[in-house]
C-alpha cells in the first residue's frame, strides 16, 4: 500500500508531463500485447515443413486436391499455395504464378511488420518527453527561487527538482521496455517472414518444374502428318 501511495505521490509531483508519458505508456502496452499475440500465438515458425505435404500432389498434377487442402487456410503459406495453384490451373505460366504468389506474400509480410516500428518511436518520444519535463521543472524552480523569500527558496527548489526527476524517471520507465520489445518483435517478424518466403519459393519451384513441359507443349506448332504412299495412290 505504501508503494502505491509513493508512486501516486511521485506521479502527482511530476506535473502535466506525467500525463503525457502515461498516454505514451498506454499506447506502448497496447501495441506490445497485440503484436505478441499475433506474432507468437497466431503465427508459428514451420512453414517450410508444412508445405512439404503439397509436393507429391503438385508433381503428380493433382491440383484439385491441392486446392482443396490449401483452401482450408490453416497457415499463412496455404494462401500463397492456393494462389500459385490457381494460376497454374489457368495455364498462366511462371510469370503469373510468381505474380499471384508475390501478391499474397507482400500482404502477409506487411501484416507481420505493421505497428512494430511504432514502439521505437514511442520509446524515443517518452524519453524526450521526460527530458522536456525535466527542463520545465528546472526552469520553474529557478524562476521561483529568484523571486521568493529566503525561507521559501529551499521548498520551491526541492519541489521543482522533484518534478524534473520524476518526469525523467517515468520517461525512462516507459522507454526501456518499449525498445526491448521492439527488438524482440522485430526479430520475430523477420524470422516468420523468412520462413514464409522460403516455403513459398519451394512451392514456386515445384509448380515451375511440373508445368514447364506443359507450357512448351502448348507453344509447339501442330505438324500434320503426310498421308502414306498407299493412301496417296488411292486418292
Coordinates of N, CA and C in Angstrom, one line a residue:
X1 N 0.8 -1.2 0.0 CA 0.0 0.0 0.0 C 0.9 1.3 0.0
X2 N 2.0 1.2 0.8 CA 2.9 2.3 0.8 C 3.5 2.6 -0.5
X3 N 3.8 1.5 -1.3 CA 4.4 1.6 -2.6 C 3.5 2.3 -3.5
X4 N 2.2 1.9 -3.5 CA 1.2 2.5 -4.4 C 1.1 4.0 -4.1
X5 N 1.0 4.3 -2.8 CA 0.9 5.7 -2.4 C 2.1 6.5 -2.8
X6 N 3.3 5.9 -2.7 CA 4.5 6.6 -3.1 C 4.5 6.8 -4.6
X7 N 4.1 5.9 -5.4 CA 4.0 6.0 -6.9 C 3.0 7.1 -7.3
X8 N 1.9 7.1 -6.6 CA 0.8 8.1 -6.9 C 1.4 9.5 -6.5
X9 N 2.1 9.6 -5.4 CA 2.6 10.9 -5.0 C 3.6 11.4 -6.0
X10 N 4.5 10.5 -6.4 CA 5.6 10.9 -7.4 C 4.9 11.3 -8.7
X11 N 3.8 10.6 -9.1 CA 3.2 10.9 -10.3 C 2.6 12.3 -10.3
X12 N 1.9 12.7 -9.1 CA 1.3 14.0 -9.0 C 2.3 15.1 -8.9
X13 N 3.5 14.8 -8.3 CA 4.5 15.8 -8.2 C 5.2 16.0 -9.6
X14 N 5.1 15.1 -10.5 CA 5.7 15.2 -11.8 C 5.1 16.3 -12.7
X15 N 3.9 16.7 -12.4 CA 3.3 17.7 -13.2 C 2.5 17.2 -14.4
X16 N 2.2 18.1 -15.4 CA 1.4 17.7 -16.5 C 2.1 16.7 -17.5
X17 N 3.4 16.8 -17.5 CA 4.1 15.9 -18.4 C 4.0 14.4 -18.1
X18 N 3.7 14.2 -16.8 CA 3.5 12.8 -16.4 C 2.2 12.2 -17.1
X19 N 1.2 13.0 -17.3 CA 0.0 12.5 -18.0 C 0.3 12.2 -19.5
X20 N 1.2 13.0 -20.1 CA 1.6 12.8 -21.5 C 2.3 11.5 -21.6
X21 N 3.3 11.2 -20.7 CA 4.0 10.0 -20.7 C 3.1 8.8 -20.4
X22 N 2.1 9.0 -19.5 CA 1.1 7.9 -19.2 C 0.4 7.5 -20.5
X23 N 0.0 8.5 -21.3 CA -0.6 8.2 -22.6 C 0.3 7.4 -23.5
X24 N 1.5 7.8 -23.5 CA 2.5 7.0 -24.4 C 2.7 5.6 -23.8
X25 N 2.6 5.4 -22.5 CA 2.8 4.1 -21.9 C 1.6 3.2 -22.3
X26 N 0.4 3.8 -22.3 CA -0.8 3.0 -22.6 C -0.8 2.5 -24.1
X27 N -0.3 3.5 -25.0 CA -0.2 3.1 -26.4 C 0.8 2.0 -26.6
X28 N 2.0 2.1 -25.8 CA 3.0 1.2 -25.9 C 2.6 -0.2 -25.5
X29 N 1.9 -0.3 -24.4 CA 1.4 -1.6 -23.9 C 0.4 -2.2 -24.8
X30 N -0.5 -1.4 -25.4 CA -1.5 -1.9 -26.3 C -0.8 -2.6 -27.5
X31 N 0.2 -1.9 -28.1 CA 0.9 -2.4 -29.3 C 1.7 -3.7 -28.9
X32 N 2.3 -3.7 -27.7 CA 3.1 -4.9 -27.3 C 2.2 -6.1 -27.2
X33 N 1.1 -5.9 -26.5 CA 0.2 -7.1 -26.3 C -0.4 -7.6 -27.6
X34 N -0.8 -6.6 -28.5 CA -1.4 -7.1 -29.8 C -0.4 -7.8 -30.6
X35 N 0.8 -7.2 -30.7 CA 1.9 -7.8 -31.5 C 2.3 -9.1 -31.0
X36 N 2.4 -9.2 -29.7 CA 2.8 -10.5 -29.1 C 1.8 -11.6 -29.4
X37 N 0.6 -11.3 -29.3 CA -0.5 -12.3 -29.6 C -0.4 -12.7 -31.0
X38 N -0.2 -11.8 -31.9 CA -0.2 -12.0 -33.3 C 1.0 -12.8 -33.8
X39 N 2.2 -12.4 -33.3 CA 3.4 -13.0 -33.8 C 3.9 -14.2 -33.0
X40 N 3.4 -14.4 -31.8 CA 3.8 -15.6 -31.0 C 2.7 -16.6 -30.8
X41 N 1.5 -16.2 -30.8 CA 0.4 -17.1 -30.6 C -0.3 -17.5 -31.9
X42 N -0.6 -16.5 -32.8 CA -1.3 -16.9 -34.0 C -0.4 -17.3 -35.1
X43 N 0.9 -17.0 -35.0 CA 1.8 -17.4 -36.1 C 3.0 -18.2 -35.5
X44 N 3.3 -19.3 -36.1 CA 4.5 -20.1 -35.6 C 5.4 -20.4 -36.8
X45 N 6.7 -20.6 -36.5 CA 7.7 -20.9 -37.5 C 7.5 -22.4 -37.8
X46 N 7.5 -22.7 -39.1 CA 7.4 -24.1 -39.6 C 6.7 -24.2 -40.9
X47 N 6.7 -23.1 -41.7 CA 6.0 -23.1 -43.0 C 6.7 -24.0 -44.0
X48 N 8.1 -24.0 -43.9 CA 8.8 -24.8 -44.8 C 8.5 -26.3 -44.7
X49 N 8.3 -26.7 -43.4 CA 8.0 -28.1 -43.2 C 6.5 -28.4 -43.6
X50 N 5.7 -27.4 -43.4 CA 4.2 -27.5 -43.6 C 4.0 -27.8 -45.1
X51 N 4.7 -27.1 -46.0 CA 4.4 -27.1 -47.4 C 4.9 -28.4 -48.1
X52 N 5.7 -29.2 -47.3 CA 6.2 -30.5 -47.9 C 5.1 -31.4 -48.3
X53 N 4.0 -31.3 -47.6 CA 2.8 -32.2 -47.9 C 2.2 -31.9 -49.2
X54 N 2.5 -30.7 -49.8 CA 1.9 -30.4 -51.1 C 2.8 -30.9 -52.3
X55 N 4.0 -31.3 -52.0 CA 5.0 -31.6 -53.1 C 4.5 -32.8 -53.9
X56 N 4.1 -33.9 -53.3 CA 3.6 -35.1 -54.2 C 2.5 -34.7 -55.1
X57 N 1.5 -34.0 -54.5 CA 0.3 -33.6 -55.3 C 0.6 -32.7 -56.5
X58 N 1.5 -31.7 -56.2 CA 1.9 -30.8 -57.3 C 2.7 -31.5 -58.4
X59 N 3.6 -32.4 -58.0 CA 4.4 -33.1 -59.0 C 3.6 -34.1 -59.8
X60 N 2.6 -34.6 -59.2 CA 1.7 -35.6 -59.9 C 0.6 -34.9 -60.7
X61 N 0.4 -33.6 -60.5 CA -0.6 -32.9 -61.2 C -2.0 -32.9 -60.6
X62 N -2.1 -33.3 -59.3 CA -3.4 -33.4 -58.6 C -3.7 -32.0 -58.0
X63 N -3.9 -31.1 -58.9 CA -4.1 -29.7 -58.4 C -5.4 -29.5 -57.7
X64 N -6.5 -30.2 -58.1 CA -7.8 -30.0 -57.5 C -7.7 -30.5 -56.0
X65 N -6.9 -31.5 -55.8 CA -6.7 -31.9 -54.4 C -5.9 -30.9 -53.6
X66 N -4.9 -30.3 -54.2 CA -4.1 -29.3 -53.6 C -5.0 -28.1 -53.3
X67 N -5.8 -27.7 -54.2 CA -6.7 -26.5 -53.9 C -7.6 -26.8 -52.8
X68 N -8.1 -28.0 -52.6 CA -9.0 -28.3 -51.5 C -8.2 -28.2 -50.2
X69 N -7.0 -28.8 -50.2 CA -6.2 -28.8 -48.9 C -5.8 -27.4 -48.6
X70 N -5.3 -26.6 -49.5 CA -4.8 -25.3 -49.3 C -6.0 -24.3 -48.9
X71 N -7.2 -24.6 -49.5 CA -8.3 -23.8 -49.2 C -8.8 -23.8 -47.8
X72 N -8.3 -24.7 -47.0 CA -8.6 -24.7 -45.5 C -7.9 -23.6 -44.8
X73 N -6.8 -23.1 -45.4 CA -6.1 -21.9 -44.8 C -5.7 -22.1 -43.4
X74 N -5.0 -23.2 -43.1 CA -4.6 -23.4 -41.7 C -3.4 -22.5 -41.3
X75 N -2.6 -22.2 -42.3 CA -1.4 -21.4 -42.0 C -1.3 -20.3 -43.1
X76 N -0.5 -19.2 -42.9 CA -0.4 -18.2 -43.9 C 0.1 -18.7 -45.3
X77 N 1.0 -19.7 -45.3 CA 1.5 -20.2 -46.5 C 0.5 -20.9 -47.4
X78 N -0.6 -21.4 -46.8 CA -1.6 -22.0 -47.5 C -2.3 -21.1 -48.5
X79 N -2.4 -19.8 -48.1 CA -3.0 -18.8 -49.0 C -2.1 -18.6 -50.2
X80 N -0.8 -18.6 -50.0 CA 0.2 -18.5 -51.1 C 0.2 -19.7 -52.0
X81 N 0.1 -20.9 -51.4 CA 0.0 -22.1 -52.3 C -1.3 -22.0 -53.1
X82 N -2.4 -21.7 -52.5 CA -3.7 -21.6 -53.2 C -3.6 -20.6 -54.4
X83 N -3.0 -19.5 -54.2 CA -2.8 -18.5 -55.3 C -2.0 -19.1 -56.4
X84 N -0.9 -19.7 -56.1 CA 0.0 -20.3 -57.1 C -0.6 -21.4 -57.9
X85 N -1.4 -22.3 -57.2 CA -2.0 -23.4 -57.8 C -3.1 -22.9 -58.7
X86 N -3.9 -22.0 -58.3 CA -5.0 -21.5 -59.2 C -4.4 -20.8 -60.4
X87 N -3.3 -20.1 -60.3 CA -2.6 -19.6 -61.5 C -2.1 -20.7 -62.4
X88 N -1.6 -21.8 -61.9 CA -1.1 -22.9 -62.7 C -2.2 -23.6 -63.4
X89 N -3.4 -23.8 -62.7 CA -4.5 -24.4 -63.3 C -5.0 -23.6 -64.5
X90 N -4.9 -22.3 -64.5 CA -5.3 -21.5 -65.6 C -4.3 -21.3 -66.7
X91 N -3.2 -22.1 -66.6 CA -2.1 -22.0 -67.5 C -1.5 -20.6 -67.7
X92 N -1.3 -20.0 -66.5 CA -0.8 -18.7 -66.5 C 0.7 -18.6 -66.8
X93 N 1.4 -19.7 -66.6 CA 2.9 -19.7 -66.8 C 3.6 -19.2 -65.5
X94 N 4.9 -19.3 -65.6 CA 5.8 -18.9 -64.5 C 5.5 -17.5 -64.0
X95 N 5.4 -16.6 -64.9 CA 5.3 -15.2 -64.5 C 4.0 -14.9 -63.7
X96 N 2.9 -15.5 -64.2 CA 1.6 -15.3 -63.5 C 1.6 -16.0 -62.1
X97 N 2.2 -17.2 -62.1 CA 2.3 -18.0 -60.8 C 3.1 -17.2 -59.8
X98 N 4.3 -16.6 -60.3 CA 5.1 -15.8 -59.4 C 4.4 -14.6 -58.9
X99 N 3.7 -13.9 -59.9 CA 3.0 -12.7 -59.5 C 1.8 -12.9 -58.5
X100 N 1.1 -14.0 -58.7 CA 0.0 -14.2 -57.8 C 0.5 -14.6 -56.4
X101 N 1.6 -15.4 -56.4 CA 2.1 -15.7 -55.1 C 2.7 -14.5 -54.4
X102 N 3.4 -13.7 -55.1 CA 4.0 -12.5 -54.5 C 3.0 -11.5 -54.0
X103 N 1.8 -11.5 -54.6 CA 0.8 -10.6 -54.2 C 0.3 -11.0 -52.8
X104 N 0.2 -12.3 -52.5 CA -0.2 -12.7 -51.2 C 0.9 -12.6 -50.2
X105 N 2.2 -12.8 -50.7 CA 3.3 -12.7 -49.8 C 3.5 -11.3 -49.3
X106 N 3.4 -10.3 -50.2 CA 3.5 -8.9 -49.8 C 2.5 -8.5 -48.7
X107 N 1.3 -9.0 -48.9 CA 0.2 -8.6 -48.0 C 0.5 -9.3 -46.6
X108 N 0.9 -10.6 -46.6 CA 1.2 -11.3 -45.4 C 2.4 -10.7 -44.6
X109 N 3.5 -10.4 -45.4 CA 4.6 -9.8 -44.7 C 4.4 -8.5 -44.1
X110 N 3.5 -7.7 -44.8 CA 3.1 -6.4 -44.3 C 2.4 -6.5 -43.0
X111 N 1.5 -7.5 -42.8 CA 0.8 -7.8 -41.6 C 1.7 -8.2 -40.5
X112 N 2.8 -8.9 -40.8 CA 3.8 -9.3 -39.8 C 4.5 -8.1 -39.2
X113 N 4.8 -7.1 -40.0 CA 5.6 -6.0 -39.6 C 4.9 -4.8 -39.2
X114 N 3.5 -4.7 -39.4 CA 2.8 -3.5 -39.1 C 2.8 -3.2 -37.6
X115 N 2.8 -1.9 -37.3 CA 2.8 -1.3 -35.9 C 4.0 -1.6 -35.0
X116 N 4.9 -2.5 -35.4 CA 6.1 -2.8 -34.6 C 7.0 -1.6 -34.5
X117 N 7.2 -0.9 -35.6 CA 8.1 0.3 -35.7 C 7.6 1.4 -34.8
X118 N 6.3 1.4 -34.4 CA 5.8 2.5 -33.5 C 6.4 2.4 -32.2
X119 N 6.9 1.2 -31.7 CA 7.5 1.0 -30.4 C 8.8 1.8 -30.3
X120 N 9.6 1.8 -31.3 CA 10.8 2.6 -31.3 C 10.5 4.1 -31.2
X121 N 9.5 4.5 -31.9 CA 9.1 5.9 -31.9 C 8.5 6.3 -30.5
X122 N 7.7 5.5 -30.0 CA 7.1 5.8 -28.7 C 8.2 5.8 -27.6
X123 N 9.1 4.9 -27.7 CA 10.2 4.9 -26.7 C 11.0 6.1 -26.7
X124 N 11.3 6.6 -27.9 CA 12.1 7.8 -28.1 C 11.3 9.0 -27.6
X125 N 10.0 9.1 -27.9 CA 9.2 10.2 -27.5 C 9.0 10.2 -26.0
X126 N 8.9 9.1 -25.4 CA 8.8 9.0 -23.9 C 10.0 9.6 -23.3
X127 N 11.2 9.2 -23.8 CA 12.5 9.7 -23.2 C 12.5 11.2 -23.4
X128 N 12.2 11.7 -24.6 CA 12.3 13.2 -24.9 C 11.3 13.9 -24.0
X129 N 10.1 13.3 -23.8 CA 9.1 14.0 -23.0 C 9.5 14.1 -21.6
X130 N 10.2 13.0 -21.1 CA 10.7 13.1 -19.7 C 11.8 14.2 -19.6
X131 N 12.7 14.3 -20.6 CA 13.7 15.4 -20.6 C 13.0 16.7 -20.7
X132 N 12.0 16.8 -21.4 CA 11.2 18.1 -21.5 C 10.6 18.5 -20.2
X133 N 10.1 17.5 -19.5 CA 9.5 17.7 -18.2 C 10.6 18.1 -17.2
X134 N 11.8 17.5 -17.4 CA 13.0 17.9 -16.5 C 13.3 19.4 -16.7
X135 N 13.4 19.8 -18.0 CA 13.8 21.2 -18.3 C 12.7 22.1 -17.8
X136 N 11.5 21.8 -18.0 CA 10.4 22.7 -17.5 C 10.4 22.8 -16.0
X137 N 10.7 21.7 -15.3 CA 10.8 21.7 -13.8 C 11.9 22.5 -13.3
X138 N 13.1 22.4 -14.0 CA 14.2 23.2 -13.6 C 14.0 24.7 -13.8
X139 N 13.3 25.0 -14.9 CA 13.0 26.4 -15.2 C 12.1 27.0 -14.2
X140 N 11.1 26.2 -13.8 CA 10.1 26.7 -12.8 C 10.8 26.8 -11.4
X141 N 11.8 26.0 -11.1 CA 12.5 26.0 -9.8 C 13.3 27.3 -9.7
X142 N 14.1 27.6 -10.8 CA 15.0 28.7 -10.7 C 14.2 30.0 -10.8
X143 N 13.1 30.0 -11.6 CA 12.3 31.2 -11.7 C 11.6 31.5 -10.3
X144 N 11.2 30.5 -9.7 CA 10.5 30.7 -8.3 C 11.5 31.1 -7.3
X145 N 12.7 30.5 -7.3 CA 13.8 30.9 -6.4 C 14.2 32.3 -6.5
X146 N 14.2 32.8 -7.8 CA 14.7 34.2 -8.0 C 13.8 35.2 -7.4
X147 N 12.6 34.9 -7.2 CA 11.6 35.9 -6.7 C 11.1 35.6 -5.3
X148 N 11.5 34.4 -4.7 CA 10.9 34.0 -3.5 C 11.8 34.6 -2.3
X149 N 11.2 34.5 -1.2 CA 11.9 34.9 0.1 C 12.9 33.8 0.5
X150 N 13.9 34.2 1.2 CA 14.9 33.2 1.6 C 14.3 32.0 2.3
X151 N 13.2 32.1 3.0 CA 12.7 30.9 3.7 C 12.0 30.0 2.8
X152 N 11.5 30.5 1.6 CA 10.7 29.7 0.7 C 11.6 29.1 -0.4
X153 N 12.8 29.6 -0.5 CA 13.6 29.2 -1.6 C 13.9 27.7 -1.6
X154 N 14.2 27.1 -0.5 CA 14.5 25.7 -0.4 C 13.4 24.8 -0.7
X155 N 12.2 25.2 -0.3 CA 10.9 24.5 -0.6 C 10.6 24.5 -2.1
X156 N 10.7 25.7 -2.7 CA 10.4 25.8 -4.1 C 11.4 25.1 -5.0
X157 N 12.7 25.2 -4.5 CA 13.8 24.5 -5.3 C 13.6 23.0 -5.3
X158 N 13.3 22.4 -4.1 CA 13.1 21.0 -4.0 C 11.9 20.5 -4.7
X159 N 10.9 21.3 -4.7 CA 9.6 21.0 -5.5 C 9.9 20.9 -7.0
X160 N 10.6 21.9 -7.5 CA 10.9 21.9 -8.9 C 11.8 20.8 -9.3
X161 N 12.8 20.5 -8.5 CA 13.8 19.4 -8.8 C 13.0 18.0 -8.8
X162 N 12.1 17.9 -7.8 CA 11.3 16.7 -7.7 C 10.5 16.5 -9.0
X163 N 9.9 17.5 -9.5 CA 9.1 17.4 -10.7 C 10.0 17.0 -11.9
X164 N 11.2 17.6 -11.9 CA 12.1 17.3 -13.0 C 12.6 15.8 -13.0
X165 N 13.0 15.4 -11.8 CA 13.5 14.0 -11.7 C 12.4 12.9 -11.9
X166 N 11.2 13.2 -11.5 CA 10.1 12.3 -11.6 C 9.7 12.1 -13.1
X167 N 9.7 13.2 -13.9 CA 9.4 13.0 -15.3 C 10.5 12.3 -16.0
X168 N 11.7 12.6 -15.7 CA 12.8 11.8 -16.3 C 12.7 10.3 -16.0
X169 N 12.5 10.0 -14.8 CA 12.4 8.6 -14.4 C 11.3 7.9 -15.1
X170 N 10.1 8.5 -15.1 CA 8.9 7.9 -15.7 C 9.1 7.7 -17.2
X171 N 9.8 8.7 -17.9 CA 10.0 8.6 -19.3 C 10.9 7.4 -19.6
X172 N 11.9 7.2 -18.8 CA 12.8 6.0 -19.0 C 12.1 4.7 -18.7
X173 N 11.3 4.7 -17.7 CA 10.5 3.5 -17.3 C 9.6 3.1 -18.5
X174 N 9.1 4.0 -19.3 CA 8.3 3.7 -20.4 C 9.2 3.3 -21.6
X175 N 10.3 4.0 -21.8 CA 11.1 3.9 -23.0 C 11.9 2.5 -23.0
X176 N 12.4 2.1 -21.9 CA 13.3 0.9 -21.9 C 12.5 -0.3 -22.3
X177 N 11.4 -0.6 -21.7 CA 10.6 -1.8 -22.1 C 10.2 -1.7 -23.6
X178 N 9.8 -0.5 -24.0 CA 9.4 -0.3 -25.4 C 10.5 -0.7 -26.4
X179 N 11.7 -0.2 -26.1 CA 12.8 -0.5 -27.0 C 13.2 -2.0 -27.0
X180 N 13.1 -2.6 -25.8 CA 13.4 -4.0 -25.7 C 12.4 -4.9 -26.5
X181 N 11.2 -4.6 -26.3 CA 10.1 -5.3 -27.0 C 10.2 -5.0 -28.5
X182 N 10.6 -3.8 -28.9 CA 10.7 -3.5 -30.3 C 11.7 -4.5 -31.0
X183 N 12.9 -4.7 -30.3 CA 13.9 -5.5 -30.8 C 13.4 -7.0 -30.9
X184 N 12.7 -7.4 -29.8 CA 12.2 -8.8 -29.8 C 11.2 -9.1 -30.9
X185 N 10.2 -8.1 -31.0 CA 9.1 -8.3 -32.0 C 9.7 -8.2 -33.4
X186 N 10.6 -7.3 -33.6 CA 11.2 -7.1 -35.0 C 11.9 -8.4 -35.4
X187 N 12.7 -9.0 -34.4 CA 13.4 -10.2 -34.7 C 12.4 -11.4 -35.0
X188 N 11.3 -11.4 -34.3 CA 10.3 -12.5 -34.5 C 9.6 -12.3 -35.9
X189 N 9.2 -11.1 -36.2 CA 8.6 -10.9 -37.5 C 9.6 -11.2 -38.7
X190 N 10.8 -10.9 -38.5 CA 11.8 -11.2 -39.5 C 12.0 -12.7 -39.7
X191 N 12.0 -13.5 -38.6 CA 12.1 -15.0 -38.7 C 10.8 -15.5 -39.4
X192 N 9.6 -15.0 -39.0 CA 8.4 -15.5 -39.6 C 8.4 -15.2 -41.1
X193 N 8.8 -14.0 -41.5 CA 8.8 -13.6 -42.9 C 9.8 -14.4 -43.7
X194 N 11.0 -14.7 -43.2 CA 12.0 -15.5 -43.9 C 11.5 -16.9 -44.1
X195 N 10.9 -17.5 -43.0 CA 10.3 -18.8 -43.1 C 9.2 -18.9 -44.2
X196 N 8.4 -17.9 -44.2 CA 7.3 -17.9 -45.2 C 7.8 -17.7 -46.6
X197 N 8.8 -16.9 -46.8 CA 9.4 -16.6 -48.1 C 10.0 -17.9 -48.7
X198 N 10.8 -18.6 -47.8 CA 11.5 -19.8 -48.3 C 10.5 -20.9 -48.6
X199 N 9.4 -21.0 -47.8 CA 8.4 -22.0 -48.1 C 7.7 -21.7 -49.4
X200 N 7.4 -20.5 -49.7 CA 6.8 -20.1 -50.9 C 7.7 -20.3 -52.1
X201 N 9.0 -20.1 -51.9 CA 9.9 -20.4 -53.0 C 9.9 -21.9 -53.4
X202 N 9.8 -22.7 -52.4 CA 9.8 -24.2 -52.6 C 8.6 -24.5 -53.5
X203 N 7.4 -24.0 -53.1 CA 6.2 -24.2 -53.9 C 6.3 -23.7 -55.3
X204 N 6.9 -22.5 -55.5 CA 7.0 -22.0 -56.8 C 7.9 -22.9 -57.7
X205 N 9.0 -23.4 -57.1 CA 9.9 -24.3 -57.8 C 9.2 -25.5 -58.2
X206 N 8.4 -26.1 -57.4 CA 7.6 -27.3 -57.7 C 6.7 -27.1 -58.9
X207 N 6.0 -25.9 -58.8 CA 5.0 -25.6 -59.8 C 5.7 -25.3 -61.1
X208 N 6.9 -24.7 -61.1 CA 7.6 -24.3 -62.3 C 8.1 -25.6 -63.0
X209 N 8.7 -26.5 -62.2 CA 9.2 -27.7 -62.8 C 8.1 -28.6 -63.3
X210 N 7.0 -28.6 -62.7 CA 5.9 -29.5 -63.1 C 5.2 -29.0 -64.4
X211 N 5.2 -27.7 -64.5 CA 4.4 -27.1 -65.7 C 5.2 -26.6 -66.8
X212 N 6.5 -26.6 -66.7 CA 7.3 -26.2 -67.8 C 7.2 -27.0 -69.0
X213 N 7.1 -28.3 -68.9 CA 6.9 -29.2 -70.1 C 5.6 -28.9 -70.7
X214 N 4.5 -28.6 -69.9 CA 3.2 -28.4 -70.4 C 3.2 -27.1 -71.2
X215 N 3.9 -26.1 -70.7 CA 3.9 -24.8 -71.4 C 4.6 -24.9 -72.7
X216 N 5.7 -25.7 -72.8 CA 6.4 -25.9 -74.1 C 5.5 -26.7 -75.1
X217 N 4.7 -27.6 -74.5 CA 3.8 -28.4 -75.4 C 2.8 -27.5 -76.1
X218 N 2.3 -26.5 -75.3 CA 1.3 -25.6 -75.8 C 1.9 -24.7 -76.9
X219 N 3.2 -24.2 -76.7 CA 3.8 -23.3 -77.6 C 4.2 -24.0 -78.9
X220 N 4.4 -25.3 -78.9 CA 4.9 -26.0 -80.1 C 3.8 -26.0 -81.2
X221 N 4.2 -25.8 -82.4 CA 3.3 -25.8 -83.6 C 2.8 -27.2 -83.9
X222 N 1.6 -27.3 -84.3 CA 1.0 -28.6 -84.6 C 1.4 -29.0 -86.1
X223 N 2.1 -30.1 -86.2 CA 2.6 -30.6 -87.5 C 1.7 -31.7 -88.0
X224 N 1.1 -31.5 -89.1 CA 0.2 -32.6 -89.7 C 1.0 -33.6 -90.4
X225 N 0.7 -34.9 -90.2 CA 1.4 -36.0 -90.8 C 1.0 -36.1 -92.2
X226 N 2.0 -36.5 -93.1 CA 1.7 -36.6 -94.5 C 1.0 -38.0 -94.7
X227 N 0.1 -38.1 -95.7 CA -0.5 -39.4 -96.0 C 0.5 -40.4 -96.5
X228 N 0.3 -41.7 -96.2 CA 1.2 -42.7 -96.7 C 1.1 -42.9 -98.2
X229 N 2.0 -43.6 -98.8 CA 2.1 -43.7 -100.3 C 0.9 -44.6 -100.8
X230 N 0.4 -45.5 -99.9 CA -0.8 -46.3 -100.4 C -2.0 -45.5 -100.4
X231 N -2.2 -44.7 -99.4 CA -3.4 -43.8 -99.4 C -3.3 -42.7 -100.5
X232 N -2.0 -42.3 -100.8 CA -1.9 -41.3 -101.9 C -2.2 -41.9 -103.2
X233 N -1.9 -43.2 -103.4 CA -2.2 -43.9 -104.7 C -3.7 -44.0 -104.9
X234 N -4.4 -44.3 -103.7 CA -5.9 -44.5 -103.8 C -6.5 -43.1 -104.1
X235 N -5.9 -42.0 -103.6 CA -6.5 -40.7 -103.9 C -6.2 -40.4 -105.4

